[in-house]
Amino acid sequence: MTDTPQYVLLDVQNGIAVLTLNRPKAYNALKIDLLKELDALLDRLEADAGVRVLIITGSGEKAFAAGADIKEFSDFSPAEAEQMARFGQSLFSRIETFPKPVIAAVNGFALGGGCELAMACHFRTASENARFGQPEIGLGLIPGYGGTQRLPRLIGRGRAMEMLMTGEPIDAQTALQWGLVNHVFPQEELLPRTRAIAEKLARYSSLPLHKIIRTVADGADDLERGLTAEAARFAECFATEDFREGVSAFLERRKPDFKDR
Ligand code: DAK
């Protein structure tokens, strides 16, 4: 880890750690260095007995995270893509089984990798302007950080299929209705209200909290097999012309012209 985290801010008060993804000009897009910082901060927070609950949120009022950084991953080879998918997946699985409760406070767009990060947290709150989506299809790609596995588990297969296949985002009220988030708050109340939930958890014994987290994760049917398949198929996309076209179109702000190859 760099000594001073650059992309993730950390604030610890009364046993509650707030991790803020901090690239607001790029809608907090998940650069690999940002994910590495997050991983290193998790080491620190796991070891610190004074930290009892984590909240992950985004900087600004626009985005939680608008996905992986498209500019960064656009020229990855399939081998690099698979390696990065496995790193991201293992980081997100680490969050899912983290020994202390982790709540995502989603303050705007949670798209692609951003939605996948929120889904890896133990549960989610959202601001009224939050939007959730897996827009990878528009880039000629599939989700690579667990989206094909966690989205159907959270909202059901049919709803997940529609979101994955259309790439269309859903708004906060739909996310609430579908069980993707537990609460929707006005933007200015999102952190204080989420903190109030965290404070309640912080008063409980950490032993059963940890056992709940582990036991719920143990019961998830064959997540690991699904993640392995996702990483392999995600990597295959990087060898296609359509993926190059999808990413170029996004960067050039035009509609993609896919050729099925
Ligand atoms: N990456 C990089 N920059 C991004 C970005 C992203 N995902 N999303 C937004 N930005 C940047 C924009 O480029 C723009 O920067 P400037 O041009 O001002 O420098 C700034 O954030 C504001 O964005 P917009 O100007 O587009 O703002 P709008 O309000 O008009 O639109 C939007 C907001 C969120 C609807 C739009 O920005 C958007 O569609 N963003 C992209 C959403 C998206 O497709 N996200 C990526 C999904 S794919 C991997 C594993 C997993 C993944 C990838 C690799 N490996 C293991 C290799 C996952 C992939 C994804 O997440």
Coordinates of C-alpha atoms and ligand atoms in Angstrom, one line a residue:
M1 CA 0.0 0.0 0.0
T2 CA 1.2 3.5 -0.6
D3 CA 1.8 5.1 2.8
T4 CA -0.8 7.8 2.3
P5 CA -3.9 6.4 0.6
Q6 CA -4.7 8.6 -2.4
Y7 CA -8.0 7.2 -3.7
V8 CA -9.7 6.0 -0.5
L9 CA -10.3 8.2 2.5
L10 CA -10.6 6.7 6.0
D11 CA -12.3 8.2 8.9
V12 CA -12.8 6.3 12.2
Q13 CA -15.1 7.6 14.9
N14 CA -16.6 5.7 17.8
G15 CA -15.6 2.3 16.4
I16 CA -17.1 3.0 13.0
A17 CA -14.8 3.3 10.0
V18 CA -16.0 5.2 7.0
L19 CA -14.1 4.4 3.8
T20 CA -14.8 6.9 1.0
L21 CA -13.9 6.1 -2.6
N22 CA -12.4 9.4 -3.6
R23 CA -12.1 10.1 -7.4
P24 CA -15.1 12.3 -7.7
K25 CA -14.1 13.7 -11.1
A26 CA -14.1 10.2 -12.5
Y27 CA -17.3 9.3 -10.7
N28 CA -15.1 7.3 -8.3
A29 CA -14.3 4.8 -11.0
L30 CA -12.4 1.8 -9.6
K31 CA -8.8 2.1 -10.7
I32 CA -6.7 -0.9 -9.8
D33 CA -4.6 1.2 -7.4
L34 CA -7.9 2.3 -5.7
L35 CA -8.8 -1.4 -5.2
K36 CA -5.3 -2.1 -3.9
E37 CA -5.6 0.7 -1.4
L38 CA -9.0 -0.6 -0.3
D39 CA -7.4 -4.0 0.3
A40 CA -4.6 -2.6 2.3
L41 CA -7.0 -0.5 4.4
L42 CA -9.0 -3.7 5.1
D43 CA -5.8 -5.3 6.5
R44 CA -5.5 -2.3 8.9
L45 CA -9.2 -2.3 9.9
E46 CA -9.3 -6.0 10.4
A47 CA -6.3 -5.9 12.8
D48 CA -7.7 -2.9 14.8
A49 CA -9.9 -4.2 17.6
G50 CA -11.3 -0.7 18.1
V51 CA -13.0 -0.8 14.7
R52 CA -16.3 -2.6 14.9
V53 CA -18.2 -1.7 11.8
L54 CA -17.3 -0.5 8.3
I55 CA -19.2 1.8 5.9
I56 CA -18.2 2.1 2.3
T57 CA -19.4 5.2 0.4
G58 CA -18.4 7.5 -2.5
S59 CA -17.1 11.0 -2.6
G60 CA -19.5 13.7 -3.8
E61 CA -23.2 13.5 -4.6
K62 CA -23.0 11.9 -8.1
A63 CA -21.5 8.5 -7.7
F64 CA -20.8 5.6 -5.3
A65 CA -18.6 4.2 -8.2
A66 CA -19.5 4.3 -11.9
G67 CA -17.6 1.0 -12.5
A68 CA -14.1 -0.1 -13.2
D69 CA -12.0 2.5 -14.8
I70 CA -12.8 2.1 -18.5
K71 CA -9.7 4.0 -19.6
E72 CA -7.5 1.7 -17.6
F73 CA -8.8 -1.7 -18.6
S74 CA -9.5 -0.9 -22.3
D75 CA -6.2 -2.3 -23.5
F76 CA -5.8 -5.3 -21.2
S77 CA -5.0 -8.7 -22.8
P78 CA -7.4 -11.6 -22.0
A79 CA -4.6 -12.9 -19.6
E80 CA -4.4 -9.6 -17.8
A81 CA -8.2 -9.3 -17.7
E82 CA -8.5 -12.8 -16.1
Q83 CA -5.8 -11.9 -13.5
M84 CA -7.5 -8.6 -12.7
A85 CA -10.9 -10.3 -12.5
R86 CA -9.5 -12.8 -10.0
F87 CA -7.9 -10.0 -7.9
G88 CA -11.1 -8.0 -7.9
Q89 CA -13.2 -11.0 -7.2
S90 CA -11.0 -12.1 -4.3
L91 CA -11.1 -8.5 -2.8
F92 CA -14.9 -8.5 -3.1
S93 CA -15.2 -12.0 -1.6
R94 CA -12.9 -10.7 1.2
I95 CA -15.4 -7.9 1.9
E96 CA -18.3 -10.4 1.8
T97 CA -16.7 -12.5 4.5
F98 CA -15.0 -9.7 6.3
P99 CA -15.1 -10.4 10.1
K100 CA -16.9 -7.1 10.9
P101 CA -20.1 -5.8 9.4
V102 CA -19.6 -3.9 6.1
I103 CA -22.4 -1.6 4.9
A104 CA -22.5 0.1 1.5
A105 CA -24.0 3.7 1.7
V106 CA -24.7 4.2 -2.0
N107 CA -24.8 7.9 -2.7
G108 CA -25.3 8.0 -6.5
F109 CA -24.4 5.8 -9.5
A110 CA -23.3 2.2 -8.6
L111 CA -22.6 0.8 -12.0
G112 CA -20.6 -2.2 -13.2
G113 CA -17.8 -2.8 -10.7
G114 CA -19.4 -0.2 -8.4
C115 CA -22.7 -2.2 -8.2
E116 CA -20.6 -5.3 -7.7
L117 CA -18.7 -3.7 -4.8
A118 CA -22.0 -2.6 -3.2
M119 CA -23.4 -6.1 -3.6
A120 CA -20.3 -7.6 -1.9
C121 CA -21.0 -5.5 1.2
H122 CA -23.2 -7.2 3.9
F123 CA -26.2 -4.9 3.1
R124 CA -26.8 -1.6 1.4
T125 CA -28.5 1.8 2.1
A126 CA -29.0 4.3 -0.7
S127 CA -29.7 8.0 -1.4
E128 CA -32.8 8.9 -3.4
N129 CA -30.6 9.7 -6.5
A130 CA -28.8 6.3 -6.4
R131 CA -28.8 4.2 -9.6
F132 CA -27.8 0.6 -9.8
G133 CA -26.8 -1.2 -13.0
Q134 CA -24.5 -3.6 -14.8
P135 CA -23.9 -1.8 -18.1
E136 CA -21.1 -4.1 -19.3
I137 CA -23.2 -5.4 -22.2
G138 CA -23.0 -2.0 -23.8
L139 CA -19.2 -2.4 -23.8
G140 CA -19.3 -5.8 -25.4
L141 CA -18.4 -7.3 -22.0
I142 CA -19.9 -9.2 -19.1
P143 CA -19.5 -8.3 -15.4
G144 CA -16.1 -9.4 -14.0
Y145 CA -16.3 -8.7 -10.3
G146 CA -19.0 -11.1 -9.2
G147 CA -22.1 -9.4 -10.8
T148 CA -23.3 -12.5 -12.6
Q149 CA -23.3 -14.4 -9.3
R150 CA -24.4 -11.9 -6.6
L151 CA -27.1 -10.0 -8.6
P152 CA -29.4 -13.1 -9.1
R153 CA -28.8 -14.2 -5.5
L154 CA -29.9 -10.7 -4.3
I155 CA -32.9 -9.9 -6.5
G156 CA -33.8 -13.2 -8.2
R157 CA -32.7 -14.6 -11.6
G158 CA -35.3 -13.0 -13.9
R159 CA -34.8 -9.4 -12.6
A160 CA -31.0 -10.0 -12.7
M161 CA -31.1 -11.4 -16.2
E162 CA -33.0 -8.3 -17.4
M163 CA -30.5 -5.9 -15.8
L164 CA -27.5 -7.9 -17.1
M165 CA -28.9 -8.3 -20.6
T166 CA -30.3 -4.7 -21.1
G167 CA -27.6 -2.9 -19.2
E168 CA -30.3 -0.5 -18.0
P169 CA -29.9 0.9 -14.5
I170 CA -32.7 0.8 -11.9
D171 CA -33.5 3.7 -9.6
A172 CA -33.3 3.7 -5.8
Q173 CA -37.0 3.0 -5.3
T174 CA -36.9 -0.1 -7.6
A175 CA -33.7 -1.3 -5.9
L176 CA -35.7 -1.0 -2.6
Q177 CA -38.6 -2.8 -3.9
W178 CA -36.4 -5.6 -5.4
G179 CA -34.4 -6.0 -2.1
L180 CA -31.1 -4.7 -3.5
V181 CA -31.1 -2.0 -0.9
N182 CA -32.6 -2.0 2.6
H183 CA -33.3 1.7 3.0
V184 CA -33.5 4.8 0.8
F185 CA -32.7 8.1 2.5
P186 CA -32.5 11.7 1.3
Q187 CA -28.9 12.4 0.2
E188 CA -28.0 14.5 3.2
E189 CA -29.4 11.9 5.6
L190 CA -27.6 8.9 4.0
L191 CA -24.5 8.9 6.1
P192 CA -26.0 9.9 9.4
R193 CA -28.8 7.3 9.1
T194 CA -26.4 4.6 8.0
R195 CA -24.1 5.5 10.8
A196 CA -27.0 5.1 13.2
I197 CA -27.5 1.5 12.0
A198 CA -23.7 0.9 12.3
E199 CA -23.8 2.2 15.9
K200 CA -26.4 -0.3 16.8
L201 CA -24.3 -3.1 15.3
A202 CA -21.2 -1.8 17.1
R203 CA -22.9 -2.3 20.5
Y204 CA -23.4 -6.1 19.8
S205 CA -20.8 -8.7 20.6
S206 CA -18.5 -9.1 17.6
L207 CA -18.4 -12.9 18.1
P208 CA -22.0 -13.7 16.9
L209 CA -21.8 -10.9 14.3
H210 CA -18.7 -12.7 12.8
K211 CA -20.5 -16.0 13.0
I212 CA -23.6 -14.6 11.1
I213 CA -21.3 -13.3 8.3
R214 CA -19.5 -16.6 8.0
T215 CA -22.5 -18.8 8.2
V216 CA -24.5 -16.8 5.6
A217 CA -21.5 -17.0 3.3
D218 CA -21.1 -20.7 3.9
G219 CA -24.7 -21.3 2.8
A220 CA -24.3 -19.5 -0.5
D221 CA -24.4 -22.3 -3.0
D222 CA -21.2 -22.8 -5.0
L223 CA -20.3 -19.1 -5.3
E224 CA -16.7 -20.0 -6.0
R225 CA -17.5 -22.2 -9.0
G226 CA -19.6 -19.4 -10.4
L227 CA -16.9 -16.8 -9.9
T228 CA -14.3 -19.0 -11.7
A229 CA -16.6 -19.4 -14.7
E230 CA -17.3 -15.6 -14.6
A231 CA -13.5 -14.7 -14.6
A232 CA -12.9 -17.1 -17.6
R233 CA -15.7 -15.8 -19.7
F234 CA -15.0 -12.2 -18.8
A235 CA -11.4 -12.8 -20.0
E236 CA -12.7 -14.3 -23.3
C237 CA -14.5 -11.0 -24.0
F238 CA -11.1 -9.2 -24.1
A239 CA -10.2 -11.2 -27.2
T240 CA -13.2 -10.0 -29.2
E241 CA -13.5 -7.1 -31.7
D242 CA -16.8 -6.2 -30.1
F243 CA -15.2 -5.4 -26.7
R244 CA -12.7 -3.1 -28.5
E245 CA -15.5 -1.5 -30.3
G246 CA -17.6 -1.1 -27.1
V247 CA -14.9 0.6 -25.2
S248 CA -13.7 2.8 -28.1
A249 CA -17.3 3.9 -28.6
F250 CA -17.6 4.9 -24.9
L251 CA -14.4 6.8 -24.9
E252 CA -15.3 8.5 -28.2
R253 CA -18.8 9.2 -26.9
R254 CA -20.6 7.5 -29.8
K255 CA -22.9 4.4 -30.2
P256 CA -21.1 1.1 -30.6
D257 CA -21.4 -0.9 -33.9
F258 CA -21.2 -4.5 -32.8
K259 CA -20.4 -7.2 -35.4
D260 CA -20.7 -10.4 -33.3
R261 CA -17.1 -11.2 -33.4
Ligands
DAK1 N1 -14.4 4.9 -16.0 C1 -13.6 6.0 -16.2 N2 -14.2 7.2 -16.2 C2 -15.5 7.3 -16.0 C3 -16.3 6.2 -15.7 C4 -15.7 4.9 -15.7 N3 -16.4 3.8 -15.5 N4 -17.6 6.6 -15.5 C5 -17.5 7.9 -15.6 N5 -16.3 8.4 -15.9 C6 -15.8 9.7 -16.0 C7 -16.2 10.3 -17.4 O1 -15.3 9.9 -18.4 C8 -16.2 11.8 -17.1 O2 -14.8 12.2 -17.1 P1 -14.4 13.5 -18.0 O3 -14.7 13.1 -19.4 O4 -15.1 14.6 -17.4 O5 -12.9 13.6 -17.7 C9 -16.7 11.9 -15.7 O6 -16.5 10.6 -15.1 C10 -18.2 12.2 -15.6 O7 -18.9 11.3 -16.5 P2 -19.9 11.8 -17.6 O8 -19.5 13.1 -18.2 O9 -20.2 10.6 -18.5 O10 -21.2 12.1 -16.6 P3 -22.7 11.9 -17.0 O11 -23.4 12.4 -15.8 O12 -23.1 12.4 -18.3 O13 -23.0 10.3 -17.0 C11 -22.7 8.0 -16.2 C12 -22.8 9.5 -15.9 C13 -22.4 7.3 -15.0 C14 -24.1 7.5 -16.7 C15 -21.7 7.8 -17.3 O14 -20.4 8.4 -16.9 C16 -21.4 6.4 -17.7 O15 -22.1 5.8 -18.4 N6 -20.2 5.9 -17.1 C17 -19.8 4.6 -17.5 C18 -20.6 3.5 -16.8 C19 -20.0 2.2 -17.2 O16 -20.1 1.7 -18.3 N7 -19.2 1.7 -16.3 C20 -18.3 0.6 -16.5 C21 -19.1 -0.7 -16.4 S1 -18.0 -1.9 -16.9 C22 -12.2 -5.9 -14.8 C23 -13.2 -6.3 -13.9 C24 -14.4 -5.7 -13.8 C25 -14.6 -4.7 -14.7 C26 -13.6 -4.3 -15.6 C27 -12.4 -4.9 -15.7 N8 -11.0 -6.5 -14.8 C28 -10.7 -7.6 -14.0 C29 -10.0 -6.2 -15.8 C30 -15.8 -4.0 -14.7 C31 -16.2 -3.3 -15.7 C32 -17.2 -2.3 -15.4 O17 -17.5 -1.8 -14.4

